[in-house]
Amino acid sequence: MIRLTIRSLALCAVAAGALAIAAPALAAGAGPVCKAADGYVADFDGRRTFRWKPQGLKAAKATLADPSVAPAYKALIARADKALAGPDYAVTDKTRTPPSGDKHDYISMGPYWWPDPSKPNGEPYIRKDGEFNPERSTNAFDAVRMDSMASAVEALSLAYYFTEDARYASKAAQLLRVWFLDPTTRMNPSMTYAQGVPGRTLGRAEGVLDTYRLLRVVESIGLLAPSKAVAPAEQKGLEAWFGGYVAWLQTGPTAKEERAAQNNHGIWYDYQLATFSLFARRADLARTVIAEAGKSRIDPQIEPDGKMPKELARTRGLHYSYFALEPLIGMAELGPCVGVDLWGYKGSKGQGIRAALDYLAPYVGNEAAFPFKELKPEDATDEALPLYDLASWAYGDAGFAAKADIIARKDPAAPSRLVIGAYRN
């Protein structure tokens, strides 16, 4: 899956001046400041972003012809042009009706669940960890549709920033109206029927993970501000939608179950809650979530030597170790907005983000040597590129930068090279 969020661009450049342990270039007062729910508005010409940093995007815009940036820029514009000519996306377009009878409700199917060949109708489905069932990607469900919408909005907003072509902003605004605002097509802000399993359950706690796709939408909306394509009333409507989703995350039965998860799902829950709370102007809630992440997520899930046992128990241990680190690093990136240093957090036994990256780093380019089960070692570290780029800045670590460059050689057009790589260089 192509992602330009924390799985790519959402982790753009490290927040300047936030961390005592940061590299000298990021010392206090050296750059733009993220101010709680206002984000980078004051230092980014009115653009209300939180993780997409002014210094990262400006560096990329100034060096678009550079060989380290040009391939990613070319790929971005190709995606944006495709989105410009592409359709709008609505949650109501699916062919299947949710159990509620309301097509405004999102539905999806658990990715690793398959028909049981021993049953006449295949139900109840059985689980095959790490093996993706393509049935989930059909038009009966909303996962691919939401991903397509979010990817298009992101590509269009970034293309608008880099080219200042208002057509990109106008199309992005239209996609936002259809998915979030238009009464005839808007999605209800809940995930009650996400990742259901035929014959077993209508929806699962794990389904909350599906809305990680909306993390990039939050940043994209901010990037569109100078275009005026999103009217003030529409901006308020978008904030209200995410405010409604924040409320559901705190009260929905499956959401509360997801919050209690002691693996990557619980971390992704926190990351989403923190991000959406900031966008909905609930900086107090975002601060609480991020401030508690050290004790509630890092301490129990990362061992002193950096291993993440819950992820290593999976059939794709290397992939899921990075997948669990992504939301932790995402919250570390949000930390400066609310005065929390998660990059520098260390548990009583030395647990921390850096310990986890130190443990995984030797396997970059040497994935076959990973001592735990990994079904797809050939692509297990592909999405770790922005993580190492960001860590190289947060810790002033040239070794992490070298790991990022190793990964980037496999894909010089990787989206994160456009922002993080440009800033780092």
XYZ file of C-alpha atoms in Angstrom:
425
model
C 0.000 0.000 0.000
C 1.214 3.475 -0.829
C 1.071 5.811 2.123
C 2.184 9.392 2.436
C 1.456 9.622 6.161
C 3.675 8.500 8.932
C 4.208 5.583 6.619
C 5.820 8.142 4.356
C 5.271 11.904 4.460
C 3.238 12.267 7.601
C 6.489 12.085 9.477
C 7.982 15.004 7.596
C 11.113 16.408 9.183
C 11.751 16.660 12.899
C 10.196 19.470 14.875
C 12.797 22.153 15.393
C 13.643 23.216 18.892
C 11.626 20.589 20.710
C 14.069 18.134 22.168
C 16.991 18.474 24.543
C 18.563 15.453 22.864
C 18.102 16.772 19.343
C 20.887 17.513 16.924
C 22.403 21.005 17.138
C 20.516 22.086 14.003
C 17.315 21.561 15.943
C 18.285 23.434 19.075
C 15.677 25.506 20.873
C 14.609 28.544 18.897
C 16.257 27.291 15.689
C 13.080 26.931 13.676
C 9.295 27.022 13.473
C 7.265 26.175 16.546
C 4.155 23.999 16.720
C 1.704 25.701 19.079
C -0.851 23.211 20.387
C -4.084 23.174 18.370
C -2.848 25.984 16.122
C -0.001 23.838 14.856
C 2.399 25.709 12.582
C -0.085 28.402 11.525
C 2.088 31.283 12.733
C 5.265 30.026 11.035
C 3.796 28.475 7.909
C 1.799 31.259 6.253
C -1.451 30.188 7.865
C -1.053 26.480 7.142
C -2.326 24.549 10.162
C -0.193 21.434 10.007
C 1.166 19.447 12.929
C 3.607 16.870 11.541
C 4.239 18.339 8.121
C 6.950 20.780 9.134
C 7.531 24.122 7.407
C 11.276 23.580 7.235
C 10.891 20.185 5.580
C 8.438 21.284 2.927
C 10.286 24.532 2.227
C 13.557 22.670 1.802
C 11.933 20.326 -0.692
C 10.308 23.172 -2.612
C 13.668 24.896 -2.957
C 15.409 21.774 -4.300
C 12.867 20.050 -6.545
C 15.437 19.592 -9.321
C 17.954 17.946 -7.007
C 18.526 14.264 -7.876
C 17.682 13.270 -4.303
C 14.257 14.918 -4.591
C 13.314 14.991 -8.288
C 12.147 11.350 -8.623
C 9.788 11.688 -5.660
C 8.470 15.018 -6.949
C 7.814 13.531 -10.394
C 5.934 10.616 -8.816
C 3.904 12.972 -6.623
C 2.774 15.121 -9.562
C 1.810 11.980 -11.496
C -0.356 10.896 -8.550
C -1.868 14.345 -8.207
C -2.688 14.578 -11.914
C -4.354 11.182 -11.743
C -6.386 12.330 -8.758
C -7.264 15.582 -10.539
C -8.869 13.602 -13.345
C -10.210 10.921 -11.031
C -13.544 10.391 -9.295
C -14.887 11.653 -6.019
C -15.149 9.009 -3.313
C -18.123 8.456 -1.047
C -18.680 5.944 1.713
C -22.195 5.513 0.311
C -20.828 4.045 -2.943
C -20.269 0.547 -1.563
C -22.397 -2.325 -2.832
C -23.008 -3.844 0.598
C -25.304 -2.309 3.198
C -23.953 -2.165 6.775
C -25.802 -4.030 9.543
C -27.287 -0.698 10.631
C -29.031 -0.312 7.289
C -27.257 3.031 6.825
C -24.723 3.271 3.993
C -23.183 6.298 5.688
C -21.653 3.820 8.154
C -18.187 2.569 7.252
C -17.722 -1.190 6.866
C -14.653 -3.323 6.213
C -13.494 -6.894 6.685
C -10.576 -8.170 8.773
C -7.581 -8.488 6.417
C -6.322 -11.909 7.496
C -9.620 -13.801 7.583
C -10.476 -16.392 4.931
C -13.391 -18.710 4.115
C -13.141 -22.043 5.904
C -12.901 -24.652 3.096
C -14.460 -27.255 5.396
C -17.713 -25.254 5.650
C -20.341 -25.156 2.863
C -20.523 -21.333 2.880
C -17.049 -20.774 4.284
C -18.353 -19.396 7.569
C -17.206 -18.746 10.158
C -14.052 -17.449 8.499
C -10.665 -18.615 9.791
C -7.562 -16.519 10.442
C -4.294 -16.770 8.496
C -1.957 -14.255 10.102
C -0.027 -12.180 7.597
C -1.964 -13.490 4.580
C -4.156 -10.750 3.106
C -7.579 -11.791 1.792
C -8.319 -9.782 -1.404
C -12.048 -9.968 -0.646
C -11.467 -7.064 1.750
C -10.477 -4.871 -1.199
C -13.669 -5.324 -3.181
C -16.299 -2.630 -3.752
C -18.495 -4.250 -1.107
C -16.346 -2.605 1.571
C -14.930 0.851 2.286
C -11.246 0.286 3.139
C -9.881 0.771 -0.390
C -12.288 3.642 -1.014
C -11.158 5.489 2.112
C -7.527 4.858 1.228
C -8.049 6.162 -2.303
C -9.753 9.303 -1.021
C -7.054 10.014 1.559
C -4.232 9.330 -0.882
C -5.798 11.623 -3.478
C -6.369 14.451 -0.997
C -2.802 14.157 0.171
C -1.258 14.108 -3.297
C -3.399 17.053 -4.397
C -2.596 19.164 -1.350
C 1.131 18.562 -1.694
C 0.998 19.248 -5.434
C -0.808 22.515 -4.670
C 1.905 23.470 -2.194
C 4.744 22.756 -4.594
C 3.158 24.166 -7.786
C 0.687 26.750 -6.387
C -1.763 25.491 -9.018
C -5.242 26.143 -7.597
C -6.746 23.249 -9.552
C -5.145 20.802 -7.163
C -6.552 22.583 -4.127
C -10.033 22.792 -5.630
C -10.156 19.075 -6.333
C -8.879 18.241 -2.857
C -11.577 20.418 -1.317
C -14.231 18.672 -3.393
C -13.075 15.257 -2.188
C -13.238 16.482 1.410
C -16.787 17.793 0.960
C -18.038 14.518 -0.450
C -16.462 12.271 2.176
C -16.954 14.377 5.305
C -19.522 17.133 4.768
C -22.223 16.551 2.137
C -25.316 15.182 3.951
C -26.053 12.824 1.061
C -22.608 11.198 0.991
C -20.751 11.940 4.259
C -19.337 9.178 6.408
C -20.718 8.841 9.918
C -17.814 9.463 12.376
C -17.620 5.974 13.842
C -16.079 2.586 13.042
C -18.610 0.247 14.633
C -18.621 -2.122 11.636
C -14.928 -1.971 10.747
C -12.979 -5.199 10.226
C -15.928 -7.483 10.749
C -15.469 -11.216 10.128
C -18.157 -13.212 8.263
C -19.795 -15.699 10.579
C -18.045 -14.296 13.655
C -18.636 -10.597 14.328
C -20.113 -7.492 12.721
C -17.135 -5.351 13.768
C -13.925 -5.665 15.751
C -11.764 -3.423 17.896
C -8.998 -3.868 15.339
C -11.151 -1.956 12.866
C -10.232 1.310 14.565
C -6.876 0.915 12.859
C -8.536 1.541 9.482
C -8.749 5.281 10.148
C -4.986 5.699 10.276
C -5.604 6.659 6.640
C -7.179 9.881 7.853
C -3.992 11.034 9.586
C -2.723 12.370 6.257
C -6.043 14.089 5.606
C -5.575 16.249 8.716
C -2.205 17.480 7.451
C -3.528 17.957 3.924
C -6.360 20.198 5.063
C -3.840 22.475 6.727
C -1.702 22.681 3.612
C -4.685 23.892 1.559
C -5.294 27.005 3.690
C -3.752 29.681 1.411
C -5.891 28.515 -1.525
C -9.166 29.378 0.247
C -10.613 26.284 -1.474
C -11.991 25.152 1.880
C -14.418 27.818 3.102
C -14.360 28.850 6.796
C -17.681 27.099 7.426
C -16.332 23.950 5.782
C -13.202 24.109 7.926
C -15.405 24.209 11.012
C -17.431 21.329 9.630
C -14.299 19.225 9.151
C -13.129 20.009 12.673
C -16.581 19.064 13.948
C -16.461 15.746 12.071
C -13.139 14.842 13.668
C -14.444 16.071 17.009
C -17.308 13.621 16.615
C -14.895 10.845 15.809
C -12.802 11.702 18.870
C -15.957 11.366 20.951
C -16.658 7.947 19.424
C -13.056 6.855 20.052
C -13.624 7.576 23.733
C -17.031 5.947 24.054
C -17.566 3.298 21.362
C -17.360 -0.283 22.720
C -14.911 -1.485 20.066
C -12.901 1.727 20.416
C -12.498 1.224 24.157
C -11.447 -2.357 23.502
C -8.860 -1.156 20.995
C -7.485 1.316 23.496
C -6.808 -1.604 25.849
C -4.802 -3.524 23.224
C -1.240 -4.227 24.326
C 0.341 -4.371 20.891
C 0.630 -2.014 17.911
C -3.157 -1.561 17.859
C -3.146 0.236 21.183
C -0.343 2.545 20.035
C -2.132 3.344 16.791
C -5.261 4.121 18.797
C -3.328 6.659 20.879
C -1.694 8.221 17.834
C -5.005 8.678 16.082
C -6.702 10.049 19.196
C -3.891 12.551 19.742
C -3.817 13.730 16.115
C -7.556 14.025 15.679
C -7.874 15.766 19.034
C -5.391 18.423 17.962
C -7.271 18.973 14.717
C -10.565 19.175 16.625
C -8.929 21.775 18.911
C -8.703 19.458 21.908
C -5.043 20.071 22.701
C -5.673 19.128 26.329
C -6.663 15.612 25.355
C -3.777 15.274 22.885
C -1.327 16.320 25.580
C -2.685 13.740 28.018
C -2.475 10.918 25.481
C 1.082 11.706 24.399
C 2.313 12.341 27.944
C 1.038 8.939 29.046
C 2.484 7.037 26.083
C 5.801 6.393 27.779
C 4.341 4.578 30.754
C 1.354 3.053 28.969
C 2.934 1.994 25.670
C 6.727 2.142 25.660
C 7.356 0.563 29.074
C 5.187 -2.545 28.570
C 5.818 -3.044 24.845
C 9.535 -2.361 24.350
C 12.117 -4.396 26.226
C 15.399 -2.841 27.452
C 17.245 -4.342 24.474
C 14.697 -2.874 22.042
C 12.707 -5.998 21.201
C 8.919 -5.700 20.937
C 7.671 -9.156 21.978
C 4.043 -8.706 20.914
C 5.157 -7.910 17.381
C 7.879 -10.552 17.226
C 5.255 -13.193 17.972
C 3.598 -12.468 14.611
C 4.363 -14.213 11.325
C 5.877 -10.947 10.101
C 7.915 -9.944 13.130
C 10.209 -7.433 11.412
C 7.395 -5.683 9.571
C 5.226 -5.417 12.658
C 8.078 -4.126 14.788
C 8.333 -1.148 12.456
C 4.553 -0.927 12.250
C 4.413 -0.521 16.029
C 7.179 2.081 15.995
C 5.422 4.241 13.401
C 2.705 5.539 15.734
C 5.197 5.975 18.568
C 7.362 8.130 16.339
C 4.234 9.884 15.130
C 3.398 10.855 18.699
C 7.022 11.887 19.250
C 6.593 14.226 16.284
C 3.420 15.658 17.793
C 5.057 15.987 21.197
C 6.527 19.466 20.620
C 3.028 20.783 19.864
C 1.968 19.989 23.430
C 5.272 20.217 25.285
C 6.078 16.490 25.583
C 9.435 14.881 24.667
C 8.657 11.306 23.664
C 11.792 10.975 21.535
C 13.869 11.225 24.694
C 11.677 9.102 26.933
C 13.378 6.217 28.732
C 11.639 3.741 30.967
C 13.109 2.550 34.258
C 14.944 -0.226 32.404
C 16.006 1.877 29.446
C 12.991 1.216 27.225
C 12.510 3.771 24.504
C 12.103 4.545 20.822
C 15.843 4.684 20.299
C 16.377 1.282 21.893
C 13.868 -0.241 19.475
C 15.508 1.374 16.453
C 18.959 0.311 17.655
C 17.745 -3.277 17.851
C 16.268 -3.249 14.326
C 18.970 -1.231 12.547
C 21.423 -4.141 11.935
C 18.805 -5.847 9.776
C 18.394 -2.975 7.311
C 19.707 -4.459 4.075
C 20.211 -7.740 5.902
C 16.608 -8.709 6.521
C 17.221 -12.427 5.983
C 19.312 -12.477 9.156
C 16.396 -11.360 11.317
C 16.148 -14.039 14.027
C 12.343 -14.121 14.226
C 9.690 -15.196 11.750
C 9.163 -12.880 8.782
C 7.121 -14.104 5.816
C 8.264 -11.294 3.509
C 11.810 -10.265 4.445
C 12.338 -8.714 1.010
C 9.999 -5.822 1.777
C 9.852 -5.821 5.580
C 11.836 -2.593 5.970
C 10.557 -0.639 2.961
C 8.244 1.528 5.015
C 10.871 2.236 7.695
C 12.576 4.895 5.564
C 10.898 7.921 7.214
C 11.467 6.418 10.651
C 15.238 6.321 10.205
C 15.316 9.724 8.526
C 13.473 11.264 11.445
C 15.514 9.421 14.037
C 18.725 10.621 12.408
C 17.615 14.178 13.128
C 16.046 13.614 16.506
C 19.159 11.907 17.851
C 21.789 13.508 15.634
C 22.735 9.984 14.564
C 24.595 9.511 11.287
C 24.120 5.753 11.582
C 20.365 6.116 11.322
C 20.825 8.422 8.326
C 22.915 5.737 6.642
C 20.180 3.164 7.231
C 17.644 5.502 5.639
C 19.876 5.875 2.599
C 20.189 2.097 2.241
C 16.412 1.753 2.165
C 16.047 4.700 -0.223
C 18.334 3.113 -2.799
C 15.655 0.508 -3.426
C 13.147 3.245 -4.248
C 14.590 6.698 -5.018
C 11.050 7.953 -5.683
C 9.866 7.069 -2.189
C 7.459 9.812 -1.067
C 9.320 10.521 2.155
C 12.442 11.490 0.189
C 10.518 14.529 -1.026
C 10.249 16.059 2.421
C 12.268 14.269 5.056
C 15.220 13.474 2.818
C 15.359 17.029 1.490
C 15.349 18.502 4.981
C 17.888 16.040 6.303
C 20.265 16.757 3.464
